[in-house]
Short mmCIF file of N, CA and C in Angstrom, two decimals:
data_model
loop_
_atom_site.label_atom_id
_atom_site.label_comp_id
_atom_site.label_asym_id
_atom_site.label_seq_id
_atom_site.Cartn_x
_atom_site.Cartn_y
_atom_site.Cartn_z
N MET A 119 -15.77 -30.00 -47.06
CA MET A 119 -14.38 -29.79 -47.38
C MET A 119 -13.99 -28.38 -46.94
N ARG A 120 -12.85 -28.23 -46.33
CA ARG A 120 -12.37 -26.97 -45.81
C ARG A 120 -11.17 -26.52 -46.63
N ALA A 121 -11.18 -25.24 -46.95
CA ALA A 121 -10.02 -24.67 -47.66
C ALA A 121 -9.62 -23.39 -46.97
N VAL A 122 -8.33 -23.21 -46.79
CA VAL A 122 -7.81 -21.98 -46.20
C VAL A 122 -6.70 -21.49 -47.09
N ALA A 123 -6.77 -20.22 -47.44
CA ALA A 123 -5.71 -19.60 -48.24
C ALA A 123 -5.06 -18.51 -47.42
N PHE A 124 -3.78 -18.28 -47.64
CA PHE A 124 -3.05 -17.24 -46.94
C PHE A 124 -2.49 -16.27 -47.97
N ALA A 125 -2.58 -15.01 -47.67
CA ALA A 125 -1.95 -14.01 -48.52
C ALA A 125 -1.05 -13.17 -47.64
N VAL A 126 0.22 -13.19 -47.91
CA VAL A 126 1.16 -12.39 -47.14
C VAL A 126 1.28 -11.05 -47.84
N LEU A 127 0.79 -10.00 -47.17
CA LEU A 127 0.76 -8.68 -47.77
C LEU A 127 2.01 -7.87 -47.48
N GLY A 128 2.67 -8.16 -46.38
CA GLY A 128 3.86 -7.40 -46.01
C GLY A 128 5.12 -8.15 -46.39
N ALA A 129 6.23 -7.53 -46.13
CA ALA A 129 7.50 -8.13 -46.50
C ALA A 129 8.20 -8.80 -45.33
N ALA A 130 7.76 -8.52 -44.12
CA ALA A 130 8.46 -9.05 -42.95
C ALA A 130 7.94 -10.44 -42.60
N LEU A 131 8.78 -11.43 -42.75
CA LEU A 131 8.44 -12.80 -42.43
C LEU A 131 9.65 -13.37 -41.70
N THR A 132 9.45 -13.73 -40.44
CA THR A 132 10.56 -14.26 -39.65
C THR A 132 10.12 -15.52 -38.93
N SER A 133 11.06 -16.35 -38.58
CA SER A 133 10.80 -17.56 -37.81
C SER A 133 11.71 -17.53 -36.59
N PRO A 134 11.14 -17.23 -35.39
CA PRO A 134 11.98 -17.14 -34.20
C PRO A 134 12.41 -18.48 -33.63
N VAL A 135 11.99 -19.59 -34.21
CA VAL A 135 12.35 -20.92 -33.73
C VAL A 135 13.56 -21.41 -34.52
N PRO A 136 14.64 -21.81 -33.84
CA PRO A 136 15.83 -22.31 -34.56
C PRO A 136 15.50 -23.54 -35.39
N ALA A 137 16.21 -23.71 -36.49
CA ALA A 137 16.02 -24.86 -37.36
C ALA A 137 16.20 -26.15 -36.56
N GLY A 138 15.33 -27.11 -36.80
CA GLY A 138 15.39 -28.40 -36.13
C GLY A 138 14.75 -28.42 -34.76
N ALA A 139 14.16 -27.31 -34.30
CA ALA A 139 13.56 -27.24 -32.96
C ALA A 139 12.06 -27.48 -32.99
N GLY A 140 11.53 -28.07 -34.05
CA GLY A 140 10.10 -28.31 -34.16
C GLY A 140 9.49 -27.42 -35.22
N PRO A 141 8.17 -27.51 -35.37
CA PRO A 141 7.51 -26.70 -36.39
C PRO A 141 7.76 -25.21 -36.13
N PRO A 142 8.00 -24.45 -37.19
CA PRO A 142 8.32 -23.04 -37.00
C PRO A 142 7.11 -22.20 -36.59
N ILE A 143 7.40 -21.13 -35.91
CA ILE A 143 6.42 -20.10 -35.60
C ILE A 143 6.81 -18.92 -36.46
N LEU A 144 5.90 -18.49 -37.32
CA LEU A 144 6.19 -17.43 -38.25
C LEU A 144 5.55 -16.12 -37.81
N ASP A 145 6.32 -15.04 -37.83
CA ASP A 145 5.80 -13.71 -37.56
C ASP A 145 5.68 -12.99 -38.89
N VAL A 146 4.50 -12.44 -39.16
CA VAL A 146 4.22 -11.82 -40.45
C VAL A 146 3.58 -10.46 -40.23
N ASP A 147 4.05 -9.46 -40.95
CA ASP A 147 3.40 -8.16 -40.98
C ASP A 147 2.50 -8.13 -42.20
N GLY A 148 1.20 -7.93 -41.97
CA GLY A 148 0.24 -7.85 -43.06
C GLY A 148 -0.11 -9.21 -43.61
N MET A 149 -1.15 -9.85 -43.06
CA MET A 149 -1.54 -11.18 -43.52
C MET A 149 -3.04 -11.26 -43.66
N THR A 150 -3.50 -11.96 -44.68
CA THR A 150 -4.93 -12.21 -44.88
C THR A 150 -5.16 -13.71 -44.92
N PHE A 151 -6.15 -14.17 -44.13
CA PHE A 151 -6.58 -15.56 -44.14
C PHE A 151 -7.95 -15.59 -44.80
N VAL A 152 -8.15 -16.49 -45.74
CA VAL A 152 -9.45 -16.66 -46.38
C VAL A 152 -9.82 -18.13 -46.22
N ALA A 153 -10.96 -18.39 -45.59
CA ALA A 153 -11.39 -19.77 -45.37
C ALA A 153 -12.76 -19.97 -46.00
N SER A 154 -12.98 -21.17 -46.56
CA SER A 154 -14.28 -21.49 -47.15
C SER A 154 -14.58 -22.95 -46.90
N ARG A 155 -15.85 -23.27 -47.09
CA ARG A 155 -16.30 -24.66 -47.03
C ARG A 155 -16.87 -24.99 -48.41
N GLY A 156 -16.07 -25.68 -49.22
CA GLY A 156 -16.46 -25.92 -50.61
C GLY A 156 -16.53 -24.59 -51.34
N ASP A 157 -17.66 -24.32 -51.98
CA ASP A 157 -17.84 -23.06 -52.70
C ASP A 157 -18.41 -21.96 -51.82
N VAL A 158 -18.70 -22.26 -50.56
CA VAL A 158 -19.33 -21.29 -49.67
C VAL A 158 -18.25 -20.55 -48.87
N PRO A 159 -18.19 -19.21 -49.01
CA PRO A 159 -17.22 -18.47 -48.21
C PRO A 159 -17.58 -18.56 -46.73
N ASP A 160 -16.59 -18.50 -45.90
CA ASP A 160 -16.82 -18.62 -44.47
C ASP A 160 -16.30 -17.37 -43.76
N VAL A 161 -14.99 -17.15 -43.82
CA VAL A 161 -14.41 -16.03 -43.10
C VAL A 161 -13.20 -15.49 -43.86
N ARG A 162 -13.05 -14.18 -43.81
CA ARG A 162 -11.85 -13.52 -44.35
C ARG A 162 -11.32 -12.62 -43.24
N LEU A 163 -10.09 -12.89 -42.81
CA LEU A 163 -9.44 -12.15 -41.73
C LEU A 163 -8.21 -11.44 -42.28
N THR A 164 -8.11 -10.16 -42.01
CA THR A 164 -6.93 -9.39 -42.38
C THR A 164 -6.32 -8.86 -41.09
N ALA A 165 -5.02 -9.03 -40.91
CA ALA A 165 -4.35 -8.61 -39.68
C ALA A 165 -3.14 -7.75 -40.00
N VAL A 166 -2.93 -6.75 -39.16
CA VAL A 166 -1.73 -5.93 -39.28
C VAL A 166 -0.50 -6.78 -39.00
N ARG A 167 -0.60 -7.62 -37.96
CA ARG A 167 0.47 -8.54 -37.60
C ARG A 167 -0.12 -9.91 -37.27
N ALA A 168 0.63 -10.95 -37.57
CA ALA A 168 0.18 -12.31 -37.26
C ALA A 168 1.36 -13.14 -36.80
N ARG A 169 1.12 -13.97 -35.82
CA ARG A 169 2.07 -14.99 -35.38
C ARG A 169 1.42 -16.32 -35.68
N PHE A 170 2.00 -17.05 -36.60
CA PHE A 170 1.42 -18.29 -37.10
C PHE A 170 2.17 -19.47 -36.49
N ASP A 171 1.48 -20.23 -35.63
CA ASP A 171 2.03 -21.44 -35.02
C ASP A 171 1.73 -22.60 -35.96
N THR A 172 2.70 -22.96 -36.80
CA THR A 172 2.47 -23.97 -37.84
C THR A 172 2.21 -25.35 -37.26
N GLY A 173 2.77 -25.65 -36.10
CA GLY A 173 2.58 -26.96 -35.49
C GLY A 173 1.17 -27.17 -34.97
N ASN A 174 0.55 -26.12 -34.44
CA ASN A 174 -0.79 -26.21 -33.87
C ASN A 174 -1.87 -25.64 -34.78
N GLU A 175 -1.49 -25.19 -35.96
CA GLU A 175 -2.42 -24.60 -36.93
C GLU A 175 -3.27 -23.49 -36.31
N ARG A 176 -2.59 -22.58 -35.62
CA ARG A 176 -3.27 -21.43 -35.00
C ARG A 176 -2.53 -20.17 -35.39
N ALA A 177 -3.31 -19.11 -35.58
CA ALA A 177 -2.73 -17.81 -35.88
C ALA A 177 -3.19 -16.83 -34.81
N PHE A 178 -2.25 -16.10 -34.24
CA PHE A 178 -2.52 -15.08 -33.23
C PHE A 178 -2.36 -13.74 -33.93
N LEU A 179 -3.44 -12.98 -33.97
CA LEU A 179 -3.53 -11.81 -34.82
C LEU A 179 -3.62 -10.51 -34.02
N GLU A 180 -3.11 -9.44 -34.60
CA GLU A 180 -3.23 -8.09 -34.04
C GLU A 180 -3.78 -7.17 -35.10
N GLY A 181 -4.64 -6.22 -34.68
CA GLY A 181 -5.20 -5.26 -35.63
C GLY A 181 -6.02 -5.96 -36.70
N VAL A 182 -7.14 -6.57 -36.30
CA VAL A 182 -7.89 -7.47 -37.16
C VAL A 182 -9.13 -6.82 -37.76
N HIS A 183 -9.37 -7.12 -39.03
CA HIS A 183 -10.62 -6.81 -39.72
C HIS A 183 -11.15 -8.14 -40.22
N ALA A 184 -12.39 -8.49 -39.86
CA ALA A 184 -12.96 -9.79 -40.21
C ALA A 184 -14.28 -9.63 -40.93
N ILE A 185 -14.51 -10.49 -41.92
CA ILE A 185 -15.78 -10.53 -42.64
C ILE A 185 -16.24 -11.98 -42.65
N PHE A 186 -17.47 -12.20 -42.19
CA PHE A 186 -18.08 -13.53 -42.16
C PHE A 186 -19.25 -13.49 -43.14
N SER A 187 -19.31 -14.42 -44.07
CA SER A 187 -20.38 -14.37 -45.07
C SER A 187 -20.84 -15.76 -45.43
N GLU A 188 -22.02 -15.81 -46.04
CA GLU A 188 -22.57 -17.08 -46.46
C GLU A 188 -22.66 -17.17 -47.97
N ARG A 189 -22.34 -16.06 -48.66
CA ARG A 189 -22.38 -16.05 -50.12
C ARG A 189 -21.17 -15.30 -50.65
N GLU A 190 -20.67 -15.75 -51.78
CA GLU A 190 -19.48 -15.14 -52.37
C GLU A 190 -19.73 -13.70 -52.83
N ASP A 191 -20.95 -13.40 -53.25
CA ASP A 191 -21.26 -12.09 -53.82
C ASP A 191 -21.71 -11.07 -52.78
N ARG A 192 -21.68 -11.43 -51.50
CA ARG A 192 -22.18 -10.50 -50.49
C ARG A 192 -21.44 -10.70 -49.16
N ASP A 193 -20.99 -9.59 -48.58
CA ASP A 193 -20.41 -9.65 -47.24
C ASP A 193 -21.54 -9.73 -46.23
N GLY A 194 -21.33 -10.47 -45.16
CA GLY A 194 -22.35 -10.62 -44.14
C GLY A 194 -22.06 -9.77 -42.94
N PHE A 195 -21.43 -10.35 -41.96
CA PHE A 195 -21.14 -9.73 -40.69
C PHE A 195 -19.70 -9.24 -40.74
N GLU A 196 -19.48 -8.00 -40.37
CA GLU A 196 -18.13 -7.42 -40.44
C GLU A 196 -17.75 -6.92 -39.06
N MET A 197 -16.49 -7.10 -38.66
CA MET A 197 -16.05 -6.58 -37.37
C MET A 197 -14.56 -6.31 -37.36
N THR A 198 -14.16 -5.48 -36.38
CA THR A 198 -12.76 -5.19 -36.13
C THR A 198 -12.49 -5.46 -34.65
N CYS A 199 -11.22 -5.72 -34.34
CA CYS A 199 -10.83 -5.95 -32.95
C CYS A 199 -9.34 -5.71 -32.80
N ASP A 200 -8.91 -5.56 -31.55
CA ASP A 200 -7.48 -5.35 -31.28
C ASP A 200 -6.66 -6.60 -31.54
N SER A 201 -7.19 -7.76 -31.14
CA SER A 201 -6.45 -9.00 -31.33
C SER A 201 -7.42 -10.16 -31.51
N GLY A 202 -6.89 -11.29 -31.98
CA GLY A 202 -7.74 -12.44 -32.17
C GLY A 202 -6.92 -13.70 -32.33
N GLU A 203 -7.62 -14.82 -32.31
CA GLU A 203 -6.99 -16.12 -32.48
C GLU A 203 -7.81 -16.92 -33.48
N PHE A 204 -7.15 -17.41 -34.52
CA PHE A 204 -7.81 -18.13 -35.60
C PHE A 204 -7.30 -19.57 -35.62
N ASP A 205 -8.24 -20.51 -35.58
CA ASP A 205 -7.92 -21.93 -35.64
C ASP A 205 -8.07 -22.38 -37.09
N LEU A 206 -6.95 -22.67 -37.74
CA LEU A 206 -6.98 -23.03 -39.16
C LEU A 206 -7.59 -24.40 -39.42
N ALA A 207 -7.63 -25.26 -38.43
CA ALA A 207 -8.22 -26.59 -38.61
C ALA A 207 -9.74 -26.51 -38.63
N SER A 208 -10.34 -25.61 -37.85
CA SER A 208 -11.80 -25.54 -37.74
C SER A 208 -12.40 -24.27 -38.35
N ASN A 209 -11.57 -23.26 -38.63
CA ASN A 209 -12.00 -21.93 -39.07
C ASN A 209 -12.70 -21.15 -37.96
N ASP A 210 -12.58 -21.59 -36.71
CA ASP A 210 -13.14 -20.85 -35.58
C ASP A 210 -12.24 -19.65 -35.29
N PHE A 211 -12.84 -18.61 -34.73
CA PHE A 211 -12.12 -17.37 -34.48
C PHE A 211 -12.65 -16.74 -33.21
N ILE A 212 -11.75 -16.18 -32.40
CA ILE A 212 -12.17 -15.39 -31.25
C ILE A 212 -11.53 -14.01 -31.36
N ALA A 213 -12.38 -12.99 -31.25
CA ALA A 213 -11.96 -11.59 -31.32
C ALA A 213 -11.93 -11.03 -29.91
N ARG A 214 -10.87 -10.27 -29.61
CA ARG A 214 -10.73 -9.72 -28.26
C ARG A 214 -10.32 -8.25 -28.34
N GLY A 215 -10.83 -7.47 -27.39
CA GLY A 215 -10.41 -6.09 -27.25
C GLY A 215 -11.02 -5.13 -28.25
N ASN A 216 -11.85 -4.23 -27.74
CA ASN A 216 -12.43 -3.18 -28.58
C ASN A 216 -13.12 -3.76 -29.81
N VAL A 217 -13.93 -4.79 -29.61
CA VAL A 217 -14.61 -5.45 -30.71
C VAL A 217 -15.80 -4.58 -31.16
N ARG A 218 -15.80 -4.26 -32.44
CA ARG A 218 -16.88 -3.46 -33.04
C ARG A 218 -17.31 -4.16 -34.31
N GLY A 219 -18.63 -4.23 -34.50
CA GLY A 219 -19.10 -4.93 -35.68
C GLY A 219 -20.37 -4.36 -36.25
N ARG A 220 -20.73 -4.93 -37.41
CA ARG A 220 -21.93 -4.49 -38.13
C ARG A 220 -22.53 -5.71 -38.82
N THR A 221 -23.84 -5.91 -38.58
CA THR A 221 -24.55 -6.98 -39.27
C THR A 221 -24.93 -6.50 -40.67
N GLU A 222 -25.30 -7.43 -41.52
CA GLU A 222 -25.67 -7.09 -42.88
C GLU A 222 -26.86 -6.13 -42.93
N ASP A 223 -27.77 -6.22 -41.94
CA ASP A 223 -28.94 -5.34 -41.95
C ASP A 223 -28.70 -4.01 -41.22
N GLY A 224 -27.45 -3.74 -40.83
CA GLY A 224 -27.10 -2.42 -40.31
C GLY A 224 -27.00 -2.28 -38.80
N ARG A 225 -27.20 -3.32 -38.03
CA ARG A 225 -27.01 -3.22 -36.58
C ARG A 225 -25.52 -3.04 -36.28
N ILE A 226 -25.21 -2.10 -35.39
CA ILE A 226 -23.84 -1.85 -34.97
C ILE A 226 -23.71 -2.35 -33.53
N PHE A 227 -22.63 -3.05 -33.22
CA PHE A 227 -22.45 -3.55 -31.86
C PHE A 227 -21.03 -3.29 -31.37
N THR A 228 -20.90 -3.24 -30.06
CA THR A 228 -19.59 -3.22 -29.40
C THR A 228 -19.62 -4.23 -28.26
N ALA A 229 -18.49 -4.90 -28.05
CA ALA A 229 -18.37 -5.91 -26.99
C ALA A 229 -16.89 -6.12 -26.70
N PRO A 230 -16.55 -6.65 -25.52
CA PRO A 230 -15.14 -6.92 -25.22
C PRO A 230 -14.59 -8.14 -25.96
N TRP A 231 -15.45 -9.09 -26.31
CA TRP A 231 -15.01 -10.27 -27.07
C TRP A 231 -16.20 -10.85 -27.83
N VAL A 232 -15.90 -11.49 -28.94
CA VAL A 232 -16.89 -12.20 -29.75
C VAL A 232 -16.20 -13.43 -30.31
N GLN A 233 -16.92 -14.54 -30.33
CA GLN A 233 -16.36 -15.78 -30.86
C GLN A 233 -17.17 -16.23 -32.07
N TYR A 234 -16.49 -16.87 -33.03
CA TYR A 234 -17.15 -17.41 -34.21
C TYR A 234 -16.99 -18.92 -34.23
N ASP A 235 -18.10 -19.63 -34.28
CA ASP A 235 -18.12 -21.09 -34.41
C ASP A 235 -18.47 -21.38 -35.87
N SER A 236 -17.48 -21.76 -36.63
CA SER A 236 -17.63 -21.96 -38.07
C SER A 236 -18.63 -23.06 -38.42
N ALA A 237 -18.59 -24.17 -37.69
CA ALA A 237 -19.48 -25.30 -38.00
C ALA A 237 -20.95 -24.89 -37.90
N GLN A 238 -21.27 -24.03 -36.94
CA GLN A 238 -22.65 -23.58 -36.76
C GLN A 238 -22.94 -22.29 -37.52
N GLY A 239 -21.91 -21.63 -38.02
CA GLY A 239 -22.10 -20.32 -38.65
C GLY A 239 -22.61 -19.32 -37.64
N LEU A 240 -22.08 -19.38 -36.41
CA LEU A 240 -22.60 -18.61 -35.29
C LEU A 240 -21.54 -17.68 -34.70
N LEU A 241 -21.87 -16.40 -34.63
CA LEU A 241 -21.07 -15.42 -33.89
C LEU A 241 -21.77 -15.19 -32.57
N PHE A 242 -21.00 -15.15 -31.46
CA PHE A 242 -21.65 -15.00 -30.17
C PHE A 242 -20.72 -14.38 -29.15
N THR A 243 -21.34 -13.84 -28.09
CA THR A 243 -20.63 -13.41 -26.90
C THR A 243 -21.60 -13.52 -25.73
N ASP A 244 -21.06 -13.76 -24.55
CA ASP A 244 -21.84 -13.73 -23.32
C ASP A 244 -21.43 -12.53 -22.48
N ALA A 245 -20.63 -11.65 -23.03
CA ALA A 245 -20.19 -10.44 -22.35
C ALA A 245 -21.22 -9.33 -22.58
N SER A 246 -21.08 -8.25 -21.83
CA SER A 246 -21.94 -7.09 -22.02
C SER A 246 -21.76 -6.57 -23.44
N VAL A 247 -22.87 -6.20 -24.04
CA VAL A 247 -22.85 -5.75 -25.42
C VAL A 247 -23.79 -4.55 -25.58
N GLN A 248 -23.43 -3.67 -26.48
CA GLN A 248 -24.31 -2.56 -26.83
C GLN A 248 -24.61 -2.65 -28.32
N ILE A 249 -25.89 -2.57 -28.66
CA ILE A 249 -26.36 -2.68 -30.04
C ILE A 249 -27.06 -1.38 -30.41
N THR A 250 -26.71 -0.83 -31.55
CA THR A 250 -27.41 0.35 -32.07
C THR A 250 -28.04 -0.04 -33.40
N GLU A 251 -29.32 0.24 -33.50
CA GLU A 251 -30.05 -0.04 -34.74
C GLU A 251 -31.03 1.10 -34.97
N GLU A 252 -31.80 1.00 -36.03
CA GLU A 252 -32.72 2.07 -36.39
C GLU A 252 -33.68 2.43 -35.26
N ALA A 253 -34.14 1.45 -34.50
CA ALA A 253 -35.12 1.68 -33.43
C ALA A 253 -34.50 2.29 -32.17
N GLY A 254 -33.17 2.29 -32.04
CA GLY A 254 -32.53 2.85 -30.86
C GLY A 254 -31.30 2.08 -30.46
N THR A 255 -30.84 2.33 -29.24
CA THR A 255 -29.65 1.67 -28.70
C THR A 255 -30.05 0.81 -27.52
N PHE A 256 -29.51 -0.39 -27.47
CA PHE A 256 -29.87 -1.37 -26.45
C PHE A 256 -28.61 -1.98 -25.85
N ARG A 257 -28.74 -2.41 -24.59
CA ARG A 257 -27.67 -3.14 -23.92
C ARG A 257 -28.20 -4.51 -23.53
N GLY A 258 -27.30 -5.46 -23.52
CA GLY A 258 -27.67 -6.81 -23.11
C GLY A 258 -26.45 -7.54 -22.60
N HIS A 259 -26.67 -8.76 -22.17
CA HIS A 259 -25.58 -9.60 -21.66
C HIS A 259 -25.30 -10.70 -22.66
N GLY A 260 -24.89 -10.28 -23.86
CA GLY A 260 -24.53 -11.22 -24.89
C GLY A 260 -25.46 -11.18 -26.08
N PHE A 261 -25.05 -11.87 -27.15
CA PHE A 261 -25.89 -12.02 -28.33
C PHE A 261 -25.51 -13.28 -29.07
N ARG A 262 -26.39 -13.67 -29.97
CA ARG A 262 -26.16 -14.75 -30.92
C ARG A 262 -26.51 -14.20 -32.30
N TYR A 263 -25.64 -14.44 -33.27
CA TYR A 263 -25.93 -14.04 -34.64
C TYR A 263 -25.59 -15.21 -35.56
N TRP A 264 -26.63 -15.76 -36.19
CA TRP A 264 -26.47 -16.87 -37.12
C TRP A 264 -26.24 -16.26 -38.50
N VAL A 265 -25.01 -16.37 -39.00
CA VAL A 265 -24.58 -15.70 -40.23
C VAL A 265 -25.40 -16.19 -41.42
N ARG A 266 -25.58 -17.48 -41.56
CA ARG A 266 -26.27 -18.02 -42.74
C ARG A 266 -27.73 -17.60 -42.81
N GLU A 267 -28.38 -17.51 -41.65
CA GLU A 267 -29.79 -17.11 -41.61
C GLU A 267 -29.97 -15.61 -41.42
N ARG A 268 -28.85 -14.89 -41.14
CA ARG A 268 -28.89 -13.46 -40.83
C ARG A 268 -29.89 -13.18 -39.71
N ARG A 269 -29.82 -14.02 -38.68
CA ARG A 269 -30.74 -13.92 -37.54
C ARG A 269 -29.97 -13.49 -36.30
N PHE A 270 -30.47 -12.47 -35.62
CA PHE A 270 -29.79 -11.87 -34.49
C PHE A 270 -30.68 -11.97 -33.25
N ARG A 271 -30.05 -12.29 -32.09
CA ARG A 271 -30.80 -12.33 -30.84
C ARG A 271 -29.94 -11.72 -29.74
N LEU A 272 -30.47 -10.69 -29.09
CA LEU A 272 -29.83 -10.05 -27.93
C LEU A 272 -30.24 -10.83 -26.70
N LEU A 273 -29.30 -11.10 -25.79
CA LEU A 273 -29.55 -11.95 -24.63
C LEU A 273 -29.57 -11.17 -23.32
N GLY A 274 -30.08 -11.82 -22.30
CA GLY A 274 -29.92 -11.48 -20.90
C GLY A 274 -30.21 -10.08 -20.43
N GLY A 275 -31.45 -9.80 -20.14
CA GLY A 275 -31.81 -8.53 -19.50
C GLY A 275 -31.56 -7.33 -20.38
N ALA A 276 -32.00 -7.40 -21.61
CA ALA A 276 -31.81 -6.28 -22.53
C ALA A 276 -32.50 -5.03 -22.00
N SER A 277 -31.84 -3.90 -22.17
CA SER A 277 -32.40 -2.62 -21.75
C SER A 277 -32.18 -1.57 -22.82
N VAL A 278 -33.05 -0.55 -22.82
CA VAL A 278 -32.94 0.54 -23.77
C VAL A 278 -32.01 1.60 -23.19
N VAL A 279 -31.12 2.13 -24.00
CA VAL A 279 -30.23 3.21 -23.58
C VAL A 279 -30.94 4.52 -23.89
N GLN A 280 -31.18 5.32 -22.85
CA GLN A 280 -31.86 6.61 -23.02
C GLN A 280 -30.87 7.64 -23.53
N GLU A 281 -31.29 8.36 -24.55
CA GLU A 281 -30.45 9.46 -25.06
C GLU A 281 -30.74 10.70 -24.24
N LYS A 282 -29.68 11.50 -23.99
CA LYS A 282 -29.82 12.69 -23.15
C LYS A 282 -30.10 13.90 -23.98
#
């Protein structure tokens, strides 16, 4: 069972689509989306601005802070990005632009985009990524992070970044 809650934090709510022209598109300043599967939290997205396409159940977000978790009492994977797209039917999310994140065990990453597949509980990218952890800084061509298992894998020709 899927549940999605919306919290409108700002006061600006407009619909640029004239009445009777189909499902409205809502522009909102300050919006939080909270999605879960039964009692299990899935994703919490907070956006500075959101454009909500009610007909297609998609939200186009700007200035995003996202938390992906597998338990109500603990945050899992956290990230920020310039923009993103949230599918309210599936709880899938794609983050774009200046994506920065942190795993529960403290790994810090940067990438141009990261996608979340809710059904698999999987965050991933095939783009160049930089990971910083206790052992050092590494580069690779993508990663996979399984949120529920807290399992991380750096992909494709990983290399160590030498400090100067």
